[in-house]
Amino acid sequence: MKRTEIKDLLECQKPQEEVLVKGWVRTKRGSKNLSFIALNDGSTIKNVQIIADHPKFDEALLKTITTGASIAVHGKWVASSGGNQAFELLAEKIEVLGEAHPDEYPLQPKRHSLEFLREIAHLRPRTSTFSAVFRIRHQLSFAVHQYFHKKGFYYIHSPIITGSDAEGAGEMFQVTTLPLNNIPTNEQNQVDFSKDFFNKPTNLTVSGQLEAELAALALSKVYTFGPTFRAENSNTTRHLAEFWMIEPEVAFNDLVDNMDLAEDFLKAIIGSVLENCEDDLNFLEQRQLNEEKQKPQDQRSPMPLKERLKFVVDNTFERITYTQAVKILKDSKPNKKKRFSFLVDEWGIDLQSEHERFLVEKHFKKPVIITDYPASIKAFYMKLNDDQKTVRGMDILFPGIGEMVGGSQREENYERLLDGVKRFDIHKDEVWWYLETRKYGTVPHSGFGLGFERMVQFVSGMSNIRDVIPFPRFPGSAEF
Ligand code: 4AD
Ligand code: MG
């Protein structure tokens, strides 16, 4: 007999003579003659209630039906007399597929801390919280592909192993097959990379942008969606060493087109979760409300989760220049009262997350796009403005998250791009192919990168980025 998924079964509002469900036991409670089993198979956050009438079942079998055990249940789908559910499954036959011994199984039906669950990341998808987060993560990634496909973008698979450092920040994981205990050297006593697998130094990519640009200069509208790797030693709730990035790149777009695309795109994918993940959002909203009760008043989110998402979808993002942002920050209360850890005194400083959060959460109270940053604090490929000091870069800042998106119009002029490459000490022979696109049929073009996990964080309301990717990688941790 074919298994019915619990999601479909719960939608079925008329009695069924025989159904088969399979899943993992969340809880079992009971009386002398009856057991109530809550079963979940991941197809929905909801459990199905199973009634086992004791005389029908072997006592030894009933004993092995404990939290975490996997079971298959044949039974009758009947209207429920209890309060919490319209229908329930009256078990006729139960088979235990895999036991989970209660003295050993680490997930008991009680509140576990997120820190503890991170240590058992192999089992945490079985909790309501993590299964909800991962279903939302799926919906978001599906919405990304759907959005771009509908708009005529092509999905480009950028390489994971590269010889370049797209962001020029030097935060790369090296890839090598050289024996680390016996590294070959050349006459100058330097590592002899000609003996390495690719005959040159290589690393895991920090961004697919440069390759996306090559494709955009032929296919016009492209995007990448792949893993990226950064060896920055940031032990924060917003950084991972391995994260996924979505990078659209569009020929003939300027910075304003780029902002319009980003805003429309972000609203569309958030909207798709509101539309398709109601049960999971309801659960996560309640979860966050409970969590926030423990926090001091001024650190609580001003809006419940779903309202926050709707607010972003329904309102236009604020657009300001870096110069305007610095002015607002300079005149702000926390700056005047010296409450910022980094005081804003002069034009040219890099904005810290406390500044970004002030602008988004206190001043504008909605997503903010900051443009035209000083060239010195942004990447080599951004297009220089006529003032020769600022570049056509943009960051999109979100409440509770800070930087969600980073992007820019690209420098399409060969000479000026070469200047950028030199200014940032990048070897010309590392990026000769990138430079050549500016020699042959160059056009204005723009793109941006969305940190996928930061978006999952925003939409799910989870406070730590390590809890929105199945197996997080961060300094000192690559378990599972
Ligand atoms: O601002 P970034 O460094 O921009 C780029 O990589 C460009 N190449 C994008 C482009 O124009 N095509 O990174 C883009 C986004 C950030 O805004 C942030 O959301 C996310 O990637 N991000 C991280 N997310 C998690 N962990 C990290 N360590 C991250 N570093 C950046
Ligand atoms: Mg950035």
Short mmCIF file of C-alpha atoms and ligand atoms in Angstrom, two decimals:
data_model
loop_
_atom_site.label_atom_id
_atom_site.label_comp_id
_atom_site.label_asym_id
_atom_site.label_seq_id
_atom_site.Cartn_x
_atom_site.Cartn_y
_atom_site.Cartn_z
CA MET A 1 0.00 0.00 0.00
CA LYS A 2 1.18 3.51 -0.79
CA ARG A 3 2.09 5.87 2.04
CA THR A 4 0.01 9.01 2.44
CA GLU A 5 2.01 12.07 3.43
CA ILE A 6 0.83 13.63 6.65
CA LYS A 7 0.29 17.01 5.00
CA ASP A 8 -2.16 15.47 2.52
CA LEU A 9 -3.84 13.35 5.14
CA LEU A 10 -4.51 16.34 7.39
CA GLU A 11 -6.16 18.12 4.49
CA CYS A 12 -8.53 15.21 3.99
CA GLN A 13 -11.77 16.10 5.74
CA LYS A 14 -13.71 12.91 5.15
CA PRO A 15 -13.31 9.46 6.70
CA GLN A 16 -11.04 6.92 4.97
CA GLU A 17 -11.28 3.15 5.44
CA GLU A 18 -7.57 2.45 5.18
CA VAL A 19 -4.53 4.70 5.08
CA LEU A 20 -0.83 4.16 5.67
CA VAL A 21 1.39 6.84 7.22
CA LYS A 22 5.07 6.70 8.11
CA GLY A 23 7.12 9.06 10.20
CA TRP A 24 8.91 9.82 13.44
CA VAL A 25 7.21 9.86 16.82
CA ARG A 26 7.17 13.30 18.40
CA THR A 27 5.35 12.34 21.59
CA LYS A 28 3.40 9.48 23.07
CA ARG A 29 1.07 9.95 25.97
CA GLY A 30 -1.72 7.78 27.16
CA SER A 31 -3.95 6.18 29.66
CA LYS A 32 -4.34 2.60 30.72
CA ASN A 33 -6.16 1.56 27.59
CA LEU A 34 -5.23 4.12 24.96
CA SER A 35 -2.06 5.67 23.55
CA PHE A 36 -2.01 8.98 21.71
CA ILE A 37 0.93 9.21 19.34
CA ALA A 38 1.89 12.47 17.62
CA LEU A 39 3.60 11.56 14.35
CA ASN A 40 5.49 13.83 11.97
CA ASP A 41 7.02 13.08 8.57
CA GLY A 42 8.41 16.52 7.69
CA SER A 43 5.81 17.24 5.01
CA THR A 44 4.22 19.79 7.36
CA ILE A 45 4.88 21.28 10.75
CA LYS A 46 1.68 19.64 11.96
CA ASN A 47 1.59 16.19 13.54
CA VAL A 48 -1.06 13.62 12.93
CA GLN A 49 -2.68 12.13 16.02
CA ILE A 50 -2.71 8.35 16.13
CA ILE A 51 -4.86 6.43 18.55
CA ALA A 52 -3.67 3.01 19.60
CA ASP A 53 -6.30 1.02 21.42
CA HIS A 54 -4.14 -1.13 23.74
CA PRO A 55 -5.85 -4.50 23.62
CA LYS A 56 -5.19 -4.56 19.86
CA PHE A 57 -1.41 -4.32 20.26
CA ASP A 58 1.37 -6.27 21.77
CA GLU A 59 2.62 -4.62 24.98
CA ALA A 60 6.27 -5.08 23.96
CA LEU A 61 5.62 -3.31 20.70
CA LEU A 62 3.89 -0.37 22.41
CA LYS A 63 6.90 0.02 24.68
CA THR A 64 9.21 0.61 21.73
CA ILE A 65 7.05 3.42 20.38
CA THR A 66 8.94 6.28 22.00
CA THR A 67 9.95 9.81 20.99
CA GLY A 68 12.21 9.63 17.94
CA ALA A 69 11.27 6.10 16.87
CA SER A 70 10.20 5.65 13.25
CA ILE A 71 6.93 3.84 12.67
CA ALA A 72 4.51 2.84 9.94
CA VAL A 73 0.82 2.91 10.82
CA HIS A 74 -2.11 1.38 8.97
CA GLY A 75 -5.43 2.63 10.15
CA LYS A 76 -8.80 4.29 9.71
CA TRP A 77 -9.10 8.05 9.21
CA VAL A 78 -11.96 9.03 11.50
CA ALA A 79 -13.55 12.17 12.90
CA SER A 80 -11.93 12.98 16.21
CA SER A 81 -13.77 13.35 19.47
CA GLY A 82 -10.86 15.23 21.04
CA GLY A 83 -10.46 18.98 20.94
CA ASN A 84 -7.29 19.70 18.98
CA GLN A 85 -7.91 17.99 15.69
CA ALA A 86 -10.82 17.38 13.35
CA PHE A 87 -9.66 13.91 12.33
CA GLU A 88 -7.34 11.29 13.74
CA LEU A 89 -5.91 7.95 12.72
CA LEU A 90 -7.32 4.92 14.49
CA ALA A 91 -4.44 2.44 14.29
CA GLU A 92 -5.09 -1.09 13.04
CA LYS A 93 -1.50 -2.16 12.62
CA ILE A 94 1.73 -0.53 13.79
CA GLU A 95 5.19 -1.49 12.66
CA VAL A 96 8.26 -0.06 14.39
CA LEU A 97 10.81 0.65 11.65
CA GLY A 98 13.55 1.93 13.92
CA GLU A 99 13.67 2.31 17.66
CA ALA A 100 15.13 5.33 19.47
CA HIS A 101 16.00 4.27 22.97
CA PRO A 102 14.62 6.84 25.43
CA ASP A 103 17.70 6.66 27.66
CA GLU A 104 19.92 7.62 24.72
CA TYR A 105 17.90 9.63 22.22
CA PRO A 106 19.00 13.23 22.76
CA LEU A 107 15.82 14.93 21.54
CA GLN A 108 13.21 14.73 24.22
CA PRO A 109 9.84 16.45 24.03
CA LYS A 110 10.93 19.53 25.95
CA ARG A 111 12.58 22.86 25.15
CA HIS A 112 16.18 22.40 24.03
CA SER A 113 18.49 25.39 23.62
CA LEU A 114 19.59 26.32 20.10
CA GLU A 115 23.21 25.98 21.25
CA PHE A 116 22.59 22.39 22.28
CA LEU A 117 20.75 21.64 19.05
CA ARG A 118 23.72 22.98 17.05
CA GLU A 119 25.82 20.25 18.65
CA ILE A 120 23.38 17.65 17.35
CA ALA A 121 22.87 19.17 13.90
CA HIS A 122 22.39 15.64 12.54
CA LEU A 123 19.15 15.34 14.51
CA ARG A 124 17.91 18.91 14.78
CA PRO A 125 15.86 18.78 11.54
CA ARG A 126 13.49 16.60 13.57
CA THR A 127 12.48 19.55 15.73
CA SER A 128 9.57 21.79 14.76
CA THR A 129 11.81 24.86 14.67
CA PHE A 130 14.43 23.47 12.31
CA SER A 131 12.05 21.66 10.01
CA ALA A 132 10.12 24.94 9.65
CA VAL A 133 13.33 26.85 8.90
CA PHE A 134 14.45 24.32 6.29
CA ARG A 135 11.06 24.28 4.55
CA ILE A 136 11.20 28.06 4.38
CA ARG A 137 14.77 27.86 3.08
CA HIS A 138 13.53 25.59 0.32
CA GLN A 139 10.67 27.93 -0.54
CA LEU A 140 13.04 30.89 -0.74
CA SER A 141 15.48 29.13 -3.04
CA PHE A 142 12.66 27.93 -5.27
CA ALA A 143 11.33 31.51 -5.39
CA VAL A 144 14.76 32.78 -6.43
CA HIS A 145 14.85 30.52 -9.48
CA GLN A 146 11.22 31.19 -10.26
CA TYR A 147 11.67 34.95 -10.13
CA PHE A 148 14.65 35.02 -12.47
CA HIS A 149 13.26 32.42 -14.82
CA LYS A 150 10.06 34.43 -15.25
CA LYS A 151 12.08 37.56 -16.00
CA GLY A 152 14.17 35.85 -18.67
CA PHE A 153 17.42 35.48 -16.71
CA TYR A 154 19.72 32.51 -17.30
CA TYR A 155 21.15 30.51 -14.39
CA ILE A 156 24.94 30.37 -14.69
CA HIS A 157 26.99 27.89 -12.70
CA SER A 158 30.09 29.80 -11.69
CA PRO A 159 33.16 27.79 -10.66
CA ILE A 160 33.82 26.88 -7.05
CA ILE A 161 37.57 26.54 -7.45
CA THR A 162 39.15 29.72 -8.83
CA GLY A 163 42.52 31.41 -9.17
CA SER A 164 41.14 34.87 -8.42
CA ASP A 165 39.97 36.86 -5.42
CA ALA A 166 36.83 38.61 -6.66
CA GLU A 167 36.44 40.85 -3.63
CA GLY A 168 40.15 41.50 -3.19
CA ALA A 169 39.80 41.02 0.54
CA GLY A 170 42.20 38.09 0.78
CA GLU A 171 39.88 35.97 2.89
CA MET A 172 40.24 32.78 0.89
CA PHE A 173 40.51 29.09 1.63
CA GLN A 174 43.35 27.68 -0.39
CA VAL A 175 42.81 24.57 -2.49
CA THR A 176 45.86 22.38 -3.00
CA THR A 177 46.98 18.79 -3.40
CA LEU A 178 50.57 19.62 -2.41
CA PRO A 179 51.73 17.51 0.54
CA LEU A 180 51.60 19.89 3.49
CA ASN A 181 54.37 18.07 5.33
CA ASN A 182 56.71 18.29 2.35
CA ILE A 183 55.93 21.34 0.25
CA PRO A 184 57.96 21.59 -2.96
CA THR A 185 59.87 24.86 -3.32
CA ASN A 186 61.58 26.61 -6.24
CA GLU A 187 65.03 28.21 -6.44
CA GLN A 188 63.80 31.34 -4.66
CA ASN A 189 62.61 29.10 -1.85
CA GLN A 190 58.96 29.88 -2.59
CA VAL A 191 56.21 27.31 -2.86
CA ASP A 192 56.50 25.68 -6.29
CA PHE A 193 52.89 25.87 -7.44
CA SER A 194 53.85 24.42 -10.83
CA LYS A 195 53.77 21.09 -8.97
CA ASP A 196 50.28 21.72 -7.63
CA PHE A 197 47.18 20.19 -9.21
CA PHE A 198 46.28 23.23 -11.31
CA ASN A 199 49.90 24.37 -11.80
CA LYS A 200 49.06 27.55 -9.94
CA PRO A 201 47.64 28.70 -6.60
CA THR A 202 43.87 28.24 -6.33
CA ASN A 203 41.19 28.86 -3.74
CA LEU A 204 37.51 28.38 -3.04
CA THR A 205 35.50 31.19 -4.58
CA VAL A 206 34.40 34.15 -2.46
CA SER A 207 31.90 35.24 -5.13
CA GLY A 208 30.68 34.18 -8.57
CA GLN A 209 30.47 37.78 -9.73
CA LEU A 210 33.41 38.00 -12.10
CA GLU A 211 32.26 34.94 -14.02
CA ALA A 212 28.64 36.16 -13.95
CA GLU A 213 29.85 39.37 -15.60
CA LEU A 214 31.47 37.40 -18.41
CA ALA A 215 28.17 35.65 -19.03
CA ALA A 216 26.10 38.84 -18.77
CA LEU A 217 28.24 40.36 -21.50
CA ALA A 218 26.80 37.77 -23.86
CA LEU A 219 23.47 36.61 -22.44
CA SER A 220 22.46 40.04 -21.05
CA LYS A 221 20.60 38.81 -17.97
CA VAL A 222 22.11 36.09 -15.80
CA TYR A 223 22.33 35.02 -12.18
CA THR A 224 24.36 32.63 -10.11
CA PHE A 225 23.22 30.82 -6.98
CA GLY A 226 25.97 28.84 -5.37
CA PRO A 227 28.13 28.28 -2.33
CA THR A 228 30.79 30.85 -1.50
CA PHE A 229 33.56 30.64 1.05
CA ARG A 230 35.21 33.24 3.23
CA ALA A 231 37.99 32.58 5.69
CA GLU A 232 37.24 35.71 7.70
CA ASN A 233 37.56 35.15 11.40
CA SER A 234 34.17 36.62 12.23
CA ASN A 235 32.47 34.90 15.11
CA THR A 236 29.21 36.78 14.71
CA THR A 237 25.54 35.90 14.33
CA ARG A 238 25.70 37.20 10.72
CA HIS A 239 28.78 35.42 9.30
CA LEU A 240 29.47 31.93 8.04
CA ALA A 241 32.65 30.57 6.47
CA GLU A 242 30.51 28.77 3.87
CA PHE A 243 27.35 30.50 2.70
CA TRP A 244 25.20 30.67 -0.41
CA MET A 245 25.00 33.74 -2.56
CA ILE A 246 22.65 34.83 -5.32
CA GLU A 247 24.31 37.13 -7.83
CA PRO A 248 22.32 38.57 -10.72
CA GLU A 249 24.24 40.52 -13.34
CA VAL A 250 22.60 42.57 -16.08
CA ALA A 251 24.10 44.17 -19.19
CA PHE A 252 22.94 47.74 -19.95
CA ASN A 253 21.68 48.28 -16.35
CA ASP A 254 22.90 51.28 -14.38
CA LEU A 255 22.87 51.69 -10.62
CA VAL A 256 19.23 52.85 -10.50
CA ASP A 257 18.11 49.85 -12.58
CA ASN A 258 20.16 47.71 -10.20
CA MET A 259 18.39 49.10 -7.13
CA ASP A 260 14.99 48.66 -8.80
CA LEU A 261 15.78 45.03 -9.63
CA ALA A 262 17.08 44.27 -6.14
CA GLU A 263 14.07 45.82 -4.41
CA ASP A 264 11.58 44.04 -6.64
CA PHE A 265 13.42 40.74 -6.27
CA LEU A 266 13.68 40.89 -2.47
CA LYS A 267 9.98 41.73 -2.15
CA ALA A 268 9.04 38.89 -4.50
CA ILE A 269 10.90 36.18 -2.62
CA ILE A 270 9.72 37.38 0.79
CA GLY A 271 6.18 37.51 -0.63
CA SER A 272 6.43 33.93 -1.83
CA VAL A 273 7.14 32.75 1.72
CA LEU A 274 4.18 34.72 3.06
CA GLU A 275 2.06 33.08 0.43
CA ASN A 276 3.27 29.49 0.73
CA CYS A 277 4.57 28.89 4.25
CA GLU A 278 1.79 30.06 6.51
CA ASP A 279 1.93 27.22 9.05
CA ASP A 280 5.69 27.44 9.41
CA LEU A 281 5.58 31.24 9.73
CA ASN A 282 2.86 31.05 12.37
CA PHE A 283 4.98 28.63 14.37
CA LEU A 284 8.16 30.71 14.04
CA GLU A 285 6.31 33.90 14.88
CA GLN A 286 5.03 32.39 18.11
CA ARG A 287 8.46 31.01 18.86
CA GLN A 288 10.02 34.43 18.42
CA LEU A 289 7.39 36.12 20.57
CA ASN A 290 8.18 33.67 23.37
CA GLU A 291 11.90 34.25 22.93
CA GLU A 292 11.48 38.01 22.98
CA LYS A 293 9.67 37.93 26.28
CA GLN A 294 13.05 37.11 27.85
CA LYS A 295 14.68 40.17 26.27
CA PRO A 296 14.74 43.72 27.63
CA GLN A 297 11.97 45.90 26.17
CA ASP A 298 14.23 48.01 23.94
CA GLN A 299 15.74 44.96 22.22
CA ARG A 300 12.44 43.45 21.18
CA SER A 301 11.30 43.64 17.56
CA PRO A 302 8.67 46.30 17.15
CA MET A 303 6.53 43.97 14.98
CA PRO A 304 5.66 40.28 15.00
CA LEU A 305 7.33 38.25 12.26
CA LYS A 306 4.60 38.17 9.60
CA GLU A 307 3.74 41.82 10.04
CA ARG A 308 7.44 42.64 9.61
CA LEU A 309 7.60 40.68 6.36
CA LYS A 310 4.41 42.29 5.03
CA PHE A 311 5.76 45.70 5.95
CA VAL A 312 8.87 45.13 3.83
CA VAL A 313 6.83 43.84 0.90
CA ASP A 314 4.39 46.78 1.02
CA ASN A 315 6.75 49.73 1.53
CA THR A 316 9.37 51.31 -0.68
CA PHE A 317 12.96 51.08 0.49
CA GLU A 318 14.64 54.33 1.48
CA ARG A 319 17.44 55.34 -0.91
CA ILE A 320 20.22 57.62 0.34
CA THR A 321 23.84 58.28 -0.54
CA TYR A 322 26.74 57.45 1.73
CA THR A 323 27.32 61.20 2.16
CA GLN A 324 23.74 61.68 3.37
CA ALA A 325 24.07 58.66 5.68
CA VAL A 326 27.20 60.10 7.28
CA LYS A 327 25.44 63.40 7.84
CA ILE A 328 22.46 61.72 9.54
CA LEU A 329 24.79 59.65 11.70
CA LYS A 330 26.98 62.60 12.62
CA ASP A 331 23.96 64.57 13.85
CA SER A 332 22.34 61.58 15.56
CA LYS A 333 21.72 61.33 19.29
CA PRO A 334 23.91 58.27 19.91
CA ASN A 335 26.79 59.96 18.11
CA LYS A 336 26.43 63.25 19.99
CA LYS A 337 26.04 61.42 23.30
CA LYS A 338 29.04 59.23 22.38
CA ARG A 339 26.99 56.06 22.63
CA PHE A 340 28.36 54.56 19.39
CA SER A 341 31.52 52.51 19.92
CA PHE A 342 32.83 53.99 16.67
CA LEU A 343 32.01 57.70 16.57
CA VAL A 344 31.13 59.17 13.20
CA ASP A 345 33.30 62.19 12.71
CA GLU A 346 34.46 62.42 9.13
CA TRP A 347 33.50 61.49 5.61
CA GLY A 348 35.33 58.40 4.43
CA ILE A 349 34.86 56.07 7.42
CA ASP A 350 33.51 52.58 6.84
CA LEU A 351 30.03 52.23 8.35
CA GLN A 352 29.93 49.81 11.29
CA SER A 353 26.98 47.57 11.99
CA GLU A 354 25.88 49.82 14.89
CA HIS A 355 25.59 52.69 12.35
CA GLU A 356 23.71 50.58 9.84
CA ARG A 357 21.33 49.39 12.51
CA PHE A 358 20.69 52.93 13.71
CA LEU A 359 19.78 54.06 10.19
CA VAL A 360 17.50 51.11 9.51
CA GLU A 361 15.95 50.40 12.90
CA LYS A 362 15.81 53.81 14.56
CA HIS A 363 15.97 56.48 11.88
CA PHE A 364 14.12 55.16 8.81
CA LYS A 365 12.51 52.07 10.35
CA LYS A 366 12.59 50.21 7.03
CA PRO A 367 15.10 48.77 4.55
CA VAL A 368 17.60 51.37 3.33
CA ILE A 369 19.73 51.38 0.19
CA ILE A 370 22.95 53.34 0.62
CA THR A 371 24.78 54.28 -2.59
CA ASP A 372 27.89 56.10 -3.75
CA TYR A 373 30.41 55.00 -1.16
CA PRO A 374 34.00 56.28 -1.00
CA ALA A 375 36.07 54.34 -3.54
CA SER A 376 38.65 53.48 -0.88
CA ILE A 377 36.28 51.27 1.14
CA LYS A 378 34.74 49.35 -1.77
CA ALA A 379 35.92 46.67 -4.23
CA PHE A 380 38.14 47.33 -7.27
CA TYR A 381 35.45 46.65 -9.89
CA MET A 382 32.96 49.35 -8.90
CA LYS A 383 32.37 52.18 -11.37
CA LEU A 384 33.99 55.47 -10.41
CA ASN A 385 31.69 58.51 -10.27
CA ASP A 386 32.62 61.76 -12.00
CA ASP A 387 33.70 63.20 -8.64
CA GLN A 388 36.59 60.69 -8.76
CA LYS A 389 36.07 59.94 -5.03
CA THR A 390 32.94 57.83 -4.88
CA VAL A 391 31.84 54.68 -6.64
CA ARG A 392 28.46 53.50 -7.88
CA GLY A 393 28.14 50.86 -5.19
CA MET A 394 25.07 50.01 -3.13
CA ASP A 395 24.39 48.18 0.10
CA ILE A 396 20.88 47.20 1.12
CA LEU A 397 20.40 47.21 4.88
CA PHE A 398 17.61 45.31 6.63
CA PRO A 399 16.22 45.66 10.15
CA GLY A 400 17.70 43.14 12.54
CA ILE A 401 20.22 41.96 9.94
CA GLY A 402 22.26 44.91 8.70
CA GLU A 403 23.80 44.34 5.27
CA MET A 404 21.59 42.02 3.23
CA VAL A 405 22.84 42.89 -0.27
CA GLY A 406 26.02 44.36 -1.70
CA GLY A 407 26.25 45.41 -5.34
CA SER A 408 27.27 48.02 -7.85
CA GLN A 409 27.44 49.29 -11.37
CA ARG A 410 30.70 47.86 -12.72
CA GLU A 411 33.58 49.80 -14.19
CA GLU A 412 33.25 49.14 -17.90
CA ASN A 413 36.12 51.39 -18.99
CA TYR A 414 39.30 49.35 -19.59
CA GLU A 415 41.81 51.97 -18.41
CA ARG A 416 39.90 52.84 -15.28
CA LEU A 417 39.34 49.18 -14.40
CA LEU A 418 43.05 48.58 -14.83
CA ASP A 419 43.69 51.46 -12.41
CA GLY A 420 41.41 49.73 -9.92
CA VAL A 421 43.24 46.44 -10.34
CA LYS A 422 46.57 48.18 -9.68
CA ARG A 423 45.24 50.19 -6.73
CA PHE A 424 44.15 46.99 -5.05
CA ASP A 425 47.43 45.20 -5.80
CA ILE A 426 45.74 42.54 -7.86
CA HIS A 427 47.96 40.65 -10.31
CA LYS A 428 46.94 41.52 -13.84
CA ASP A 429 47.58 37.96 -14.98
CA GLU A 430 45.06 36.66 -12.44
CA VAL A 431 42.23 38.61 -14.07
CA TRP A 432 43.38 39.10 -17.69
CA TRP A 433 40.18 37.51 -18.94
CA TYR A 434 38.04 39.86 -16.85
CA LEU A 435 39.93 42.86 -18.23
CA GLU A 436 39.53 41.64 -21.80
CA THR A 437 35.74 41.94 -21.62
CA ARG A 438 36.32 45.70 -21.34
CA LYS A 439 38.43 45.62 -24.48
CA TYR A 440 35.92 43.77 -26.64
CA GLY A 441 32.37 45.11 -26.82
CA THR A 442 32.24 46.54 -23.34
CA VAL A 443 28.87 47.86 -22.08
CA PRO A 444 27.62 49.43 -18.85
CA HIS A 445 26.38 46.68 -16.54
CA SER A 446 25.40 46.13 -12.94
CA GLY A 447 24.70 43.42 -10.43
CA PHE A 448 24.47 42.54 -6.77
CA GLY A 449 24.91 39.72 -4.30
CA LEU A 450 22.30 38.57 -1.80
CA GLY A 451 23.56 36.58 1.16
CA PHE A 452 21.04 33.74 1.10
CA GLU A 453 21.35 32.79 4.78
CA ARG A 454 20.82 36.39 5.87
CA MET A 455 17.57 36.36 3.91
CA VAL A 456 16.53 33.05 5.51
CA GLN A 457 17.35 34.63 8.86
CA PHE A 458 15.18 37.66 8.17
CA VAL A 459 12.25 35.62 6.95
CA SER A 460 12.38 32.98 9.70
CA GLY A 461 13.21 35.38 12.53
CA MET A 462 16.08 33.17 13.72
CA SER A 463 18.65 35.28 15.52
CA ASN A 464 21.78 33.26 14.67
CA ILE A 465 22.86 32.57 11.09
CA ARG A 466 24.18 29.18 12.24
CA ASP A 467 20.59 28.09 12.69
CA VAL A 468 19.38 28.68 9.13
CA ILE A 469 21.84 26.45 7.22
CA PRO A 470 21.69 22.70 7.84
CA PHE A 471 25.37 22.26 8.67
CA PRO A 472 27.06 25.56 9.50
CA ARG A 473 30.78 26.16 8.97
CA PHE A 474 32.41 28.76 11.20
CA PRO A 475 35.81 29.22 12.85
CA GLY A 476 36.66 26.05 14.73
CA SER A 477 33.68 24.08 13.47
CA ALA A 478 33.22 21.82 10.47
CA GLU A 479 31.43 18.88 12.11
CA PHE A 480 28.89 16.84 10.14
O1 4AD B 1 28.98 42.50 -0.11
P1 4AD B 1 29.59 41.24 -0.66
O2 4AD B 1 30.97 40.91 -0.22
O3 4AD B 1 29.49 41.40 -2.23
C1 4AD B 1 29.98 40.52 -3.15
O4 4AD B 1 30.51 39.47 -2.91
C2 4AD B 1 29.74 40.96 -4.57
N1 4AD B 1 30.62 40.17 -5.43
C3 4AD B 1 28.29 40.79 -4.91
C4 4AD B 1 27.98 41.24 -6.31
O5 4AD B 1 27.97 42.43 -6.56
N2 4AD B 1 27.71 40.31 -7.21
O6 4AD B 1 28.66 40.00 -0.31
C5 4AD B 1 27.30 39.98 -0.73
C6 4AD B 1 26.40 39.57 0.42
C7 4AD B 1 26.47 40.49 1.64
O7 4AD B 1 25.66 41.62 1.46
C8 4AD B 1 25.96 39.58 2.73
O8 4AD B 1 24.53 39.49 2.70
C9 4AD B 1 26.49 38.23 2.30
O9 4AD B 1 26.80 38.30 0.92
N3 4AD B 1 27.71 37.85 3.05
C10 4AD B 1 27.75 36.88 3.98
N4 4AD B 1 26.79 36.07 4.46
C11 4AD B 1 27.14 35.17 5.41
N5 4AD B 1 28.41 35.03 5.87
C12 4AD B 1 29.41 35.82 5.40
N6 4AD B 1 30.66 35.64 5.86
C13 4AD B 1 29.09 36.80 4.42
N7 4AD B 1 29.82 37.72 3.73
C14 4AD B 1 28.96 38.33 2.91
MG MG B 2 29.44 43.99 1.22
#
